[in-house]
Coordinates of C-alpha atoms in Angstrom, one line a residue:
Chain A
X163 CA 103.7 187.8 105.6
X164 CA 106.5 190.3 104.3
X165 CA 105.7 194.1 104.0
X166 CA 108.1 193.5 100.5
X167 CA 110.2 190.8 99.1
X168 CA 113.2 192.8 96.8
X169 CA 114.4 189.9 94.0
X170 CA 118.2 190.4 94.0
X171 CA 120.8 192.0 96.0
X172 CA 122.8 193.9 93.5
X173 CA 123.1 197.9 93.5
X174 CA 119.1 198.5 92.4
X175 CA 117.6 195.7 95.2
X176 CA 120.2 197.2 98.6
X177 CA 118.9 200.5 97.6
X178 CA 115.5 199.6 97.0
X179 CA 115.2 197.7 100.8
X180 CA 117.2 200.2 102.6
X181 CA 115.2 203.1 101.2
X182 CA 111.9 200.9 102.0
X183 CA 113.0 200.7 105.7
X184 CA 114.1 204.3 105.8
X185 CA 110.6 204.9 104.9
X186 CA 108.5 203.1 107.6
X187 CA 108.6 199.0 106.4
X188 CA 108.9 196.5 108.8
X189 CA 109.1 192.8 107.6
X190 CA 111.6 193.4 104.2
X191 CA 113.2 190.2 102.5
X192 CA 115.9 189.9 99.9
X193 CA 116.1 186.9 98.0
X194 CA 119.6 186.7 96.0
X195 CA 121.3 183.9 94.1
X196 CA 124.6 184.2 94.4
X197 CA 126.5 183.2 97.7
X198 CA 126.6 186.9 99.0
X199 CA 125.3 189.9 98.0
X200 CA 126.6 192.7 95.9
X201 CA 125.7 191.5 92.6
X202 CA 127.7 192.4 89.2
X203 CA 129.4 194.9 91.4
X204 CA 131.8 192.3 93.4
X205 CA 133.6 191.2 90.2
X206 CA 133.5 194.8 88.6
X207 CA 137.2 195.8 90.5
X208 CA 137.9 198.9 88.7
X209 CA 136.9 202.1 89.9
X210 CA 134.8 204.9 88.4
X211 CA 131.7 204.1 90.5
X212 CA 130.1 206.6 93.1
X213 CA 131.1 209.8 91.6
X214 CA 127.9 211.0 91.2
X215 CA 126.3 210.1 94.2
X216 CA 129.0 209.4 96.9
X217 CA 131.1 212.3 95.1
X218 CA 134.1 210.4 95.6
X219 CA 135.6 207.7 93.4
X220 CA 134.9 204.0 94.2
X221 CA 135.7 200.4 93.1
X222 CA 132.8 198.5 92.4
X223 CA 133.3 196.2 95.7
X224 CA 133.7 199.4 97.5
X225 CA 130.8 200.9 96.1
X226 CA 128.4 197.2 97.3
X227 CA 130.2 197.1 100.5
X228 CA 129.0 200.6 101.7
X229 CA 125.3 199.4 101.2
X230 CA 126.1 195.8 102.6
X231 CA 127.5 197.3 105.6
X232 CA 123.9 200.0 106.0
X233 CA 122.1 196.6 105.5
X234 CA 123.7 194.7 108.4
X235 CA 122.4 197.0 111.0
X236 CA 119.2 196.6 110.1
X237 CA 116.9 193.7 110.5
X238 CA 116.4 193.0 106.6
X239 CA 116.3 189.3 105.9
X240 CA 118.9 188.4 103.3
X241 CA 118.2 184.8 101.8
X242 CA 121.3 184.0 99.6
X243 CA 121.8 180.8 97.5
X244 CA 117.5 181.1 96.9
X245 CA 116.3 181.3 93.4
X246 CA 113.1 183.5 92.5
X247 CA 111.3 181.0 90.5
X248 CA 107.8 182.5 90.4
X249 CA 106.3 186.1 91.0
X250 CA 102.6 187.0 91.5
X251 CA 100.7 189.9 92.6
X252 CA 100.7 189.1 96.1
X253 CA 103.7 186.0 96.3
X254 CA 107.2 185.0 95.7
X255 CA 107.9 181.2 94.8
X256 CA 111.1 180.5 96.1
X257 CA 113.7 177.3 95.7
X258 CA 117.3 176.7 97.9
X259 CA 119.0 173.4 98.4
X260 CA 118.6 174.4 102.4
X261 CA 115.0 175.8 102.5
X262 CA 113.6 174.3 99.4
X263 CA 110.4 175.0 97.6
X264 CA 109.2 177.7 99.2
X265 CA 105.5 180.4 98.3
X266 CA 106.3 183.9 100.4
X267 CA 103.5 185.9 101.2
X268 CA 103.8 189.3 100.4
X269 CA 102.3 192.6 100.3
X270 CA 104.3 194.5 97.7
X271 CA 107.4 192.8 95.6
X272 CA 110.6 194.9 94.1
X273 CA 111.8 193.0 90.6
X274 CA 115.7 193.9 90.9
X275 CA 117.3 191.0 89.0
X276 CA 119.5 192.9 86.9
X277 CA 120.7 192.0 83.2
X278 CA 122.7 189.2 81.8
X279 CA 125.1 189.4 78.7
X280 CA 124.4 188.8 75.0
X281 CA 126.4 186.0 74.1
X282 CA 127.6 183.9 71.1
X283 CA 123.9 182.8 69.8
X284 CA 122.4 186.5 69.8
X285 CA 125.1 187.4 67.3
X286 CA 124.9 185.0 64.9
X287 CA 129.3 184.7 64.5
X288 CA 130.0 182.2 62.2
X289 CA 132.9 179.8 61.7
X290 CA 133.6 176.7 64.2
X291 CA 132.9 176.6 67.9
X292 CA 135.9 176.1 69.8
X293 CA 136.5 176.6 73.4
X294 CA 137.9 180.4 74.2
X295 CA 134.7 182.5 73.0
X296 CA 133.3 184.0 76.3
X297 CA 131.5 187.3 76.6
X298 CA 133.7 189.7 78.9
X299 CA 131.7 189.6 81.6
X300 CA 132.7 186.1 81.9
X301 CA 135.5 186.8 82.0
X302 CA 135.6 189.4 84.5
X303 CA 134.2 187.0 86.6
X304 CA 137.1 184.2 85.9
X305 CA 139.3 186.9 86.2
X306 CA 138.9 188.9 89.2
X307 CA 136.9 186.8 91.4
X308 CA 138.3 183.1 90.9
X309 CA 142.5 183.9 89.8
X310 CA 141.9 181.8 86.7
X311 CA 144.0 183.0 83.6
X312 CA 141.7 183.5 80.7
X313 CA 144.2 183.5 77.4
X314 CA 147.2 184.6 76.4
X315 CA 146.4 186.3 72.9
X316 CA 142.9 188.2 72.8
X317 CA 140.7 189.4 70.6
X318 CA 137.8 191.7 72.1
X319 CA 134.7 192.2 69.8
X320 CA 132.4 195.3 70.7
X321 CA 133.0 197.9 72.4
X322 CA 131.1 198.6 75.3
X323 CA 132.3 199.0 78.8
X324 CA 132.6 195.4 80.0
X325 CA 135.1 194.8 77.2
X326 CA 136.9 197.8 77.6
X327 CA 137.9 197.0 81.0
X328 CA 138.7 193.5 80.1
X329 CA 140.7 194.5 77.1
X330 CA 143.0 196.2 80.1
X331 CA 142.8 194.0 82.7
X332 CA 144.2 191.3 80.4
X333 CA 146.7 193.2 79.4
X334 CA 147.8 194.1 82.5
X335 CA 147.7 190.3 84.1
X336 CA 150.4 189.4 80.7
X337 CA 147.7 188.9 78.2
X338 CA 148.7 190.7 74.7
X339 CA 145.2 192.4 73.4
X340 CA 145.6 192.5 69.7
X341 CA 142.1 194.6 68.7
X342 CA 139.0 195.7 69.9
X343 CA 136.3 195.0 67.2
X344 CA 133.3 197.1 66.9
X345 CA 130.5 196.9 64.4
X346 CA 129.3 200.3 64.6
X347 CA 131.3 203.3 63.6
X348 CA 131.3 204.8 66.8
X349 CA 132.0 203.0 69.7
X350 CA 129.5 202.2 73.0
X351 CA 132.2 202.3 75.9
X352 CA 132.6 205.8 77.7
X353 CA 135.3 208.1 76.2
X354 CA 137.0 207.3 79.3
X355 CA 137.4 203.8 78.4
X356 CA 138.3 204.2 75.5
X357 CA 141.7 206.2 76.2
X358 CA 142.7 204.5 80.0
X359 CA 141.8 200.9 78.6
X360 CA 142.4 201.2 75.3
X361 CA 144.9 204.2 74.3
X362 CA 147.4 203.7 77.5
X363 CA 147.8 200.0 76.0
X364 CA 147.8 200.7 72.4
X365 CA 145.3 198.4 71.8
X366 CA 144.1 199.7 68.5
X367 CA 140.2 200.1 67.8
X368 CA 138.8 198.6 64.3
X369 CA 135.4 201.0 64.0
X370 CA 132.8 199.6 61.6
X371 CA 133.9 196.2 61.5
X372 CA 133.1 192.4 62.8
X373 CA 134.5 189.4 63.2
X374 CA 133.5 187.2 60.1
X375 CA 135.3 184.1 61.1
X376 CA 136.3 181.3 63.7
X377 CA 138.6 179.1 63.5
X378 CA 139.8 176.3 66.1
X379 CA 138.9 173.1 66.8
X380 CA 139.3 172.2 70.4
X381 CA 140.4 175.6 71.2
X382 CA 140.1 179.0 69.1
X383 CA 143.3 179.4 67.4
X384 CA 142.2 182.2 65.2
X385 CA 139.9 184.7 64.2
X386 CA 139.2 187.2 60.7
X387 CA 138.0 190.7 61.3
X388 CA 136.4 192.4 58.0
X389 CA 135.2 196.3 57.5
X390 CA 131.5 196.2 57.0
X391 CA 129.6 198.8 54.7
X392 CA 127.1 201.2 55.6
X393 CA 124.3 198.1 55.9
X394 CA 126.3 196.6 58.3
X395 CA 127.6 193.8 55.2
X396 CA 130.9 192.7 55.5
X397 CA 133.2 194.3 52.8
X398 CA 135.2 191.5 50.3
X399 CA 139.1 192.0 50.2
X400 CA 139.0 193.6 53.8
X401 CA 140.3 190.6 55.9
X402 CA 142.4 190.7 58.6
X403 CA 143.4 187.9 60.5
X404 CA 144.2 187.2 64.0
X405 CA 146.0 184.4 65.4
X406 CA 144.4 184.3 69.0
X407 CA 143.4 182.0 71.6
X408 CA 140.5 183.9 73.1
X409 CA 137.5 185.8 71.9
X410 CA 135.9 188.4 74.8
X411 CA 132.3 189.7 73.4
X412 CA 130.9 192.8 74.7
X413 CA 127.9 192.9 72.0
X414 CA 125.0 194.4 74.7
X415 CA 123.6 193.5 78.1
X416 CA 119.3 191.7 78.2
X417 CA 117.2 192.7 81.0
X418 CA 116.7 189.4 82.7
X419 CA 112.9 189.5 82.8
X420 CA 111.6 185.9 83.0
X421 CA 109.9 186.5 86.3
X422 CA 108.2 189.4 84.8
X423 CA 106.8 188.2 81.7
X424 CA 105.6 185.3 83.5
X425 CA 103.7 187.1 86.0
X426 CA 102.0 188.8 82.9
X427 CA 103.1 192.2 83.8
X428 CA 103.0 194.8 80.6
X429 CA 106.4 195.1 78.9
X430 CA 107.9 197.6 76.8
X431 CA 109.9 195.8 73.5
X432 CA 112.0 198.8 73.4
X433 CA 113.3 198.9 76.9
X434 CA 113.1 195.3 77.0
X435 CA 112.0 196.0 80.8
X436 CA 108.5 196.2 82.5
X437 CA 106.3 199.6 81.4
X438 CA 106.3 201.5 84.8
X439 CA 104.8 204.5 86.2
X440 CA 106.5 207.4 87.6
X441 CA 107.2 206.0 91.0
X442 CA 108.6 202.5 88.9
X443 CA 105.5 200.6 89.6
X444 CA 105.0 198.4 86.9
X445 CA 101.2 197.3 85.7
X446 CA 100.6 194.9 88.6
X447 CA 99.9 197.0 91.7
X448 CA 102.4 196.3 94.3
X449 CA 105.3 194.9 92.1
X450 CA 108.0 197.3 91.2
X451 CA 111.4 197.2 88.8
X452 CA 114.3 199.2 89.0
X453 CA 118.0 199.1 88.0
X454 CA 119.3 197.1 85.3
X455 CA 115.9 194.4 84.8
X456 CA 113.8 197.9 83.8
X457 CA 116.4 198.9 81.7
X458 CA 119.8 198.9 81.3
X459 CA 121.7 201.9 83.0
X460 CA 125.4 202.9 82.0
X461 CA 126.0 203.9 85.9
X462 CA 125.5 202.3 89.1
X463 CA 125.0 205.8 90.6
X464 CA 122.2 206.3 88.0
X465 CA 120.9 202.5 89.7
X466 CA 121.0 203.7 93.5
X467 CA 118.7 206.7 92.7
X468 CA 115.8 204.6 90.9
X469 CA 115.7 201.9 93.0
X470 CA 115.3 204.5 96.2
X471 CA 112.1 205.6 94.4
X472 CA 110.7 202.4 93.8
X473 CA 112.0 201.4 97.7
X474 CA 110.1 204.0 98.6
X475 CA 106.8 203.5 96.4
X476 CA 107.0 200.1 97.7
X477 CA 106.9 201.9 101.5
X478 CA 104.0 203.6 100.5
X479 CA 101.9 201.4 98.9
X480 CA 102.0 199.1 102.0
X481 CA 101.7 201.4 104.2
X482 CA 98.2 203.8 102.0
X483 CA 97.3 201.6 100.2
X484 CA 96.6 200.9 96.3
X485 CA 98.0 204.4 94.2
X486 CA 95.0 206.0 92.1
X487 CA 95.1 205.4 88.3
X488 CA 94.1 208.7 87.5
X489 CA 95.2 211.9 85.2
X490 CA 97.9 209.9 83.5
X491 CA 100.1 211.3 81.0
X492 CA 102.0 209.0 78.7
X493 CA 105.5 209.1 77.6
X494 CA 106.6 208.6 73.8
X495 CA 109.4 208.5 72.6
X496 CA 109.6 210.2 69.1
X497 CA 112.1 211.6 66.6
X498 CA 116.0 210.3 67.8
X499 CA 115.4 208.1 70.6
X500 CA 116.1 204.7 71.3
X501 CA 113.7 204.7 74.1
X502 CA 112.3 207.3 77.2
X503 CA 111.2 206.5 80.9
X504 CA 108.7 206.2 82.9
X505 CA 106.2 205.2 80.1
X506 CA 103.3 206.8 82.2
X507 CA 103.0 209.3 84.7
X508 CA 100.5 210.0 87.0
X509 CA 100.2 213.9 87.8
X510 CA 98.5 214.1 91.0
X511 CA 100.4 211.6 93.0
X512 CA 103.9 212.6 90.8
X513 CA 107.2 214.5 92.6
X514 CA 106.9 218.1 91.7
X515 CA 109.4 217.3 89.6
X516 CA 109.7 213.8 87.2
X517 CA 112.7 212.9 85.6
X518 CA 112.0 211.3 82.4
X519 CA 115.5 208.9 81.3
X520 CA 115.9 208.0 77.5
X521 CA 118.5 207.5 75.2
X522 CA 119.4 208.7 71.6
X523 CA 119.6 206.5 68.6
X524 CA 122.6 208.2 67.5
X525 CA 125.2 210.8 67.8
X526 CA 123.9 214.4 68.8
X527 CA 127.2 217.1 68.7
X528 CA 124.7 219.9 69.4
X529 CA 121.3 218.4 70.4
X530 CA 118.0 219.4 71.5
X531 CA 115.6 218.2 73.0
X532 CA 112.1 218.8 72.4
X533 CA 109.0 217.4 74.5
X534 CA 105.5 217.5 72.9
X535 CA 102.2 217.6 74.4
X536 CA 99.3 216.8 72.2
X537 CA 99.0 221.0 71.3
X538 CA 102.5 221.3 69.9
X539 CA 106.0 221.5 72.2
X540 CA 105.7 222.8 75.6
X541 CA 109.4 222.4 76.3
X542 CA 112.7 221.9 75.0
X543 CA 116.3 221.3 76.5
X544 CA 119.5 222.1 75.0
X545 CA 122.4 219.7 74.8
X546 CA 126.1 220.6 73.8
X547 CA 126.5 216.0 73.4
X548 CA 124.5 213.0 73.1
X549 CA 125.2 209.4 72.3
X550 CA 123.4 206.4 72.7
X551 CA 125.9 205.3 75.0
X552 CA 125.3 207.9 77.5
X553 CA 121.8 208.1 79.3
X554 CA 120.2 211.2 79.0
X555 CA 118.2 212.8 81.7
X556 CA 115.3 215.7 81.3
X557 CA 113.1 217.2 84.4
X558 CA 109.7 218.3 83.5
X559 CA 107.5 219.8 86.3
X560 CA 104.0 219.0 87.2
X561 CA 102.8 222.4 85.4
X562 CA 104.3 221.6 82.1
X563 CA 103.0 218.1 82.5
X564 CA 99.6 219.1 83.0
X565 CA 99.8 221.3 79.8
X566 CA 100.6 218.1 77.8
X567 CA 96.5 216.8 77.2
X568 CA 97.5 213.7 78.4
X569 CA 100.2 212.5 76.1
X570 CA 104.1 213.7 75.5
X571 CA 106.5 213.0 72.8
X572 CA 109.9 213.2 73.6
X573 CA 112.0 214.1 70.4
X574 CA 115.9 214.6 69.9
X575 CA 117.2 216.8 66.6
X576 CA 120.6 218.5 65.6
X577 CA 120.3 222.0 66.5
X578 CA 120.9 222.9 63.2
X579 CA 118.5 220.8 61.4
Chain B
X43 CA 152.0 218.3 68.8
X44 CA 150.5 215.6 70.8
X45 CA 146.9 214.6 70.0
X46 CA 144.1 213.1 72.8
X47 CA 140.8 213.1 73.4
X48 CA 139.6 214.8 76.9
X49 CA 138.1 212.0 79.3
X50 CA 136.7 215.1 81.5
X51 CA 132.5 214.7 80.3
X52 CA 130.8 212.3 77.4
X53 CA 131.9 215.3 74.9
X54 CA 135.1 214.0 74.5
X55 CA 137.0 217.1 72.7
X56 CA 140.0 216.3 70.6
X57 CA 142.8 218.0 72.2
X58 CA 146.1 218.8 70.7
X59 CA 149.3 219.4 72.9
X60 CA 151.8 221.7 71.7
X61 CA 155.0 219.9 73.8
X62 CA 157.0 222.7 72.2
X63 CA 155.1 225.4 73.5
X64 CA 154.5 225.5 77.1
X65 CA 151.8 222.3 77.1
X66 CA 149.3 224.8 75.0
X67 CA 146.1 223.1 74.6
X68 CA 143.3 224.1 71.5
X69 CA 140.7 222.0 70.8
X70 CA 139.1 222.0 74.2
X71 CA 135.4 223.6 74.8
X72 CA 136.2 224.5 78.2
X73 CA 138.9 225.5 80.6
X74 CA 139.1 222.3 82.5
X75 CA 140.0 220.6 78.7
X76 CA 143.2 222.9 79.1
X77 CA 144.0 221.3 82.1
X78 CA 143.4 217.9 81.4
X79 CA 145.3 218.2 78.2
X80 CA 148.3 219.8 80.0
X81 CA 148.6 217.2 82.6
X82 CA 148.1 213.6 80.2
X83 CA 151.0 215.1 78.5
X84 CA 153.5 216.2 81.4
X85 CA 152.5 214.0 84.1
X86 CA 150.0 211.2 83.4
X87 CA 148.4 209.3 86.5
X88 CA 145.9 207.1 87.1
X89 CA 144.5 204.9 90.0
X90 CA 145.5 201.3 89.5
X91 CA 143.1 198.5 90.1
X92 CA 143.9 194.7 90.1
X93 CA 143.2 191.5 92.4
X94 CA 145.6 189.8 95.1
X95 CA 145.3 186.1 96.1
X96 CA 143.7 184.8 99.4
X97 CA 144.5 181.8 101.2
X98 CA 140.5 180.9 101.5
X99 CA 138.5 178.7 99.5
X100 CA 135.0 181.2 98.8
X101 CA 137.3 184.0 97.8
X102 CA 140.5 183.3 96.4
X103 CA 141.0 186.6 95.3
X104 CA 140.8 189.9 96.9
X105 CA 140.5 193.4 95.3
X106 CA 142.7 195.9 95.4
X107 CA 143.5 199.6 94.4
X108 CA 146.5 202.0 94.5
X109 CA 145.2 204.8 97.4
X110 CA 146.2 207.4 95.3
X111 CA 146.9 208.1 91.5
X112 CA 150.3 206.7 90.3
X113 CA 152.5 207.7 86.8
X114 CA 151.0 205.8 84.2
X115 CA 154.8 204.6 83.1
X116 CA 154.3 202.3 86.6
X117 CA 151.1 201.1 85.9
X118 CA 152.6 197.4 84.4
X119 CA 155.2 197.4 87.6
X120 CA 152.6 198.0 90.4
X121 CA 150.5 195.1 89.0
X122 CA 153.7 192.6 88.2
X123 CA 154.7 194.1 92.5
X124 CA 150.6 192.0 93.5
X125 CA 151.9 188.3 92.1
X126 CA 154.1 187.1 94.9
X127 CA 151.5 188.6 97.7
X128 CA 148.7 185.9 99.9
X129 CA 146.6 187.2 102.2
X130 CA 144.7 185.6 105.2
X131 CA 141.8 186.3 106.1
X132 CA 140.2 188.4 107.7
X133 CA 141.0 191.0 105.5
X134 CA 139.6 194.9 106.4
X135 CA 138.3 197.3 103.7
X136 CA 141.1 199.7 103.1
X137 CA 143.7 197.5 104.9
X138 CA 147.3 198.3 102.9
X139 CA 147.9 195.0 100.7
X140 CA 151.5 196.7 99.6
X141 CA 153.1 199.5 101.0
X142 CA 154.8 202.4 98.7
X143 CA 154.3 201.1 95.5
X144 CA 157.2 201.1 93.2
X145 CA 158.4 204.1 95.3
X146 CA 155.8 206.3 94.1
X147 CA 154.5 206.9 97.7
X148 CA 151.1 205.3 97.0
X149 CA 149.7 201.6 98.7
X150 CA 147.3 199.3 97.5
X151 CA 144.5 198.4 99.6
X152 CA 142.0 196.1 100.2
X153 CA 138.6 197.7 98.1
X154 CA 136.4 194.7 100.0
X155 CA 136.5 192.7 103.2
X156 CA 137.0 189.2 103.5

């Protein structure tokens, strides 16, 4: 019998096992897919990771390789090539090709199996289906982990990091980028992105538009890119055509949550992750999520911290037992926002201080943020910027908390408004 | 006048450069803006990141990264400098892959071991 099986040793389940055995666990196990750990992080070779929590700039194999290392001297079990098929209260069903079917007991479970990328059929593109149309993470993967060449002539449509960073890295390895397509009229990469990815290469940026056609028949030899009106309808007479052999899409990263939803664990449709309480326990006592599969983060860093909670809860709950249910506040999100974190919170057994996570629906140039107990506000934060891209972060103490009658809104508004 | 947009925090001020002025910067919200605009214009840099090739058959490709910040004119040259290089493993994190880039003083190393 395991003290905890983690699912997944990316950034959210290293942190999650080493912060459990920091904090008293004996028997942990981390069941992972892939060949080796690391996850997403061993094929994300730029750098820009650890910033805030290292305070030093790191590639992303760097940034895996400094929690792989703290893992091998400890006595963590690591299965690799092992597929999570099935997750209960109390078991993990697991299937390799050298253990095979196997049920692991368990006394507490971490969910850490990150997202996966919306591809071709979650964005409806029309026109033919050629070979060439991958999403970037893909890519990324051909790319930098297995020396294959990609294409020569690239067209890269939405902008959110992943394609960013491939829109360089292609460039750099003798591609020619032609555009970056994005439907919205701001973009969803980091400003940083933006100017060292796409500026440095002159890779221009096509705001509120989409691609509106494919054409190819074995392989893409062409694609047309059209403005699109406020409704998001392409615009007549706008055309533009590209003659290119690839198509990178970086259209949005799913929580991959089939093991959740199958163990019949609450979900939130916003987050598209497990509803969890304060200390990321989701509504099955003893099973936790954190990192990418609760909801999608824009910052490993931002990973590593929530995943040492719920390592930690884990610790705890194995170690006193069941957490009471009682004097729990819930978290709305109101007014601006896209979502907010931890949907419930539990007063007596909370920090002294809960961060609540969300993120805005739109652009905020001078934003605040207003919280709502069931009597009115009983706090607000200002904030000088705020996009959806970014992840925003509030701390509300137990006091204000416990002024709330058992229910907060969180709200964004333009300062002015 | 040169125009940018400041990379320093998710605000992302619209700079503009006065090249004819001594590198005077307006548009930024804080001093560090000033900086940042000052230095994109006179001196670019940035830390290059790119992939080697390993004589091994689970990882035929090894990370790498310039150890220190290199003009962003030698960006394309450092990366053409990784095609004719093989490693064998084992490779060491941080082990130099290239020494003195390009002559700008800066080596890539190895971001992972193999």
């Amino acid at each position: 019998m395991h003290d905890l099986i983690v699912i997944g040793a990316g950034p959210a389940g290293l942190a999650a096992a080493l912060a459990a055995r920091e904090a008293g666990l004996e028997k942990i196990l981390i069941v992972e897919r892939d060949a080796e750990p690391g996850g997403i992080l061993n094929q994300c070779i730029h750098n820009g990771f650890g910033i805030e929590y290292f305070k030093e700039e790191l590639t992303g194999p760097e940034y895996a390789e400094r929690f792989i290392s703290d893992l091998s001297k400890t006595d963590i079990e690591l299965m690799t090539d092992t597929m999570a098929l099935r997750v209960t209260g109390n078991t993990v069903h697991a299937l390799s090709a050298k253990g095979g079917y196997r049920v692991l007991p368990a006394k507490s479970v971490i969910l850490a199996m990150g997202c996966r990328e919306r591809a071709r059929g979650s964005v409806a593109l029309p026109g033919d289906r050629p070979s060439g149309i991958l999403t970037a993470g893909t890519a990324q993967r051909y790319v930098n982990i297995e020396g294959l060449a990609v294409g020569k002539r690239v067209v890269v449509l939405g902008s959110g990091d992943i394609g960013l960073i491939m829109a360089r890295r292609m460039t750099l390895e003798g591609a020619k980028v032609l555009a970056c397509v994005e439907l919205m009229p701001y973009s969803g990469g980091l400003n940083r992105n933006i100017v060292q990815c796409l500026n440095d290469y002159d890779i221009p940026l096509y705001l509120s538009h989409t691609v509106t056609g494919i054409r190819g028949k074995k392989r893409l030899t062409g694609v047309t890119v059209s403005r699109v009106d406020d409704c998001f309808h392409p615009v007549p007479g706008t055309e533009i055509d590209f003659f290119c052999d690839t198509l990178l899409l970086s259209v949005g990263l799913i929580p991959e949550n089939e093991l959740t939803r199958a163990a019949g664990i609450k979900m939130d449709p916003r987050t598209r992750g497990a509803v969890v309480y304060e200390n990321n326990e989701t509504s099955l006592p003893g099973v936790f999520a954190c990192g990418n599969v609760l909801h999608v983060h824009d910052i490993a860093d931002l990973v590593t911290v929530e995943s040492q909670r719920a390592g930690r809860a884990a610790a705890r709950y194995v170690l006193h037992g069941k957490t009471p249910d009682s004097s729990v506040v819930s978290v709305q999100y109101g007014e601006g926002l896209v979502y907010a974190l931890p949907q419930k919170i539990r007063i007596k057994i909370a920090d002294d201080v809960t961060t609540v996570y969300f993120r805005v629906n739109r652009i905020f140039c001078s934003g605040t943020v207003h919280v709502y107990g069931l009597c009115g506000e009983i706090a607000s934060f200002k904030r000088t910027h705020m996009a959806p891209g970014e992840m925003q972060r509030i701390k509300l103490s137990r006091e204000l908390l416990q002024k709330s009658g058992g229910e907060i809104t969180v709200s964004a508004k333009e300062a002015d408004a | 006048m040169k125009e940018l947009t400041c990379t320093l925090c998710p605000r992302g001020c619209r700079l503009y450069v006065d090249e004819n002025n001594g590198f005077a910067v307006t548009g930024n919200a804080c001093p560090r803006g000033a900086e940042y605009g000052r230095t994109e214009c006179e001196n670019p840099v940035r830390t290059v990141t790119s992939t080697v090739r390993v004589l091994s058959k689970t990882h035929p490709r090894c990370p790498v990264k310039t150890d220190r910040p290199i003009p962003r004119a030698q960006v394309t040259d450092a990366v053409a400098a990784l095609r004719n290089i093989t490693l064998c493993p084992p490779v060491r994190l941080r082990q130099i892959v290239l020494e003195n880039v390009c002559g700008t003083g800066a080596n890539f190393i190895a971001t992972r071991s193999l």
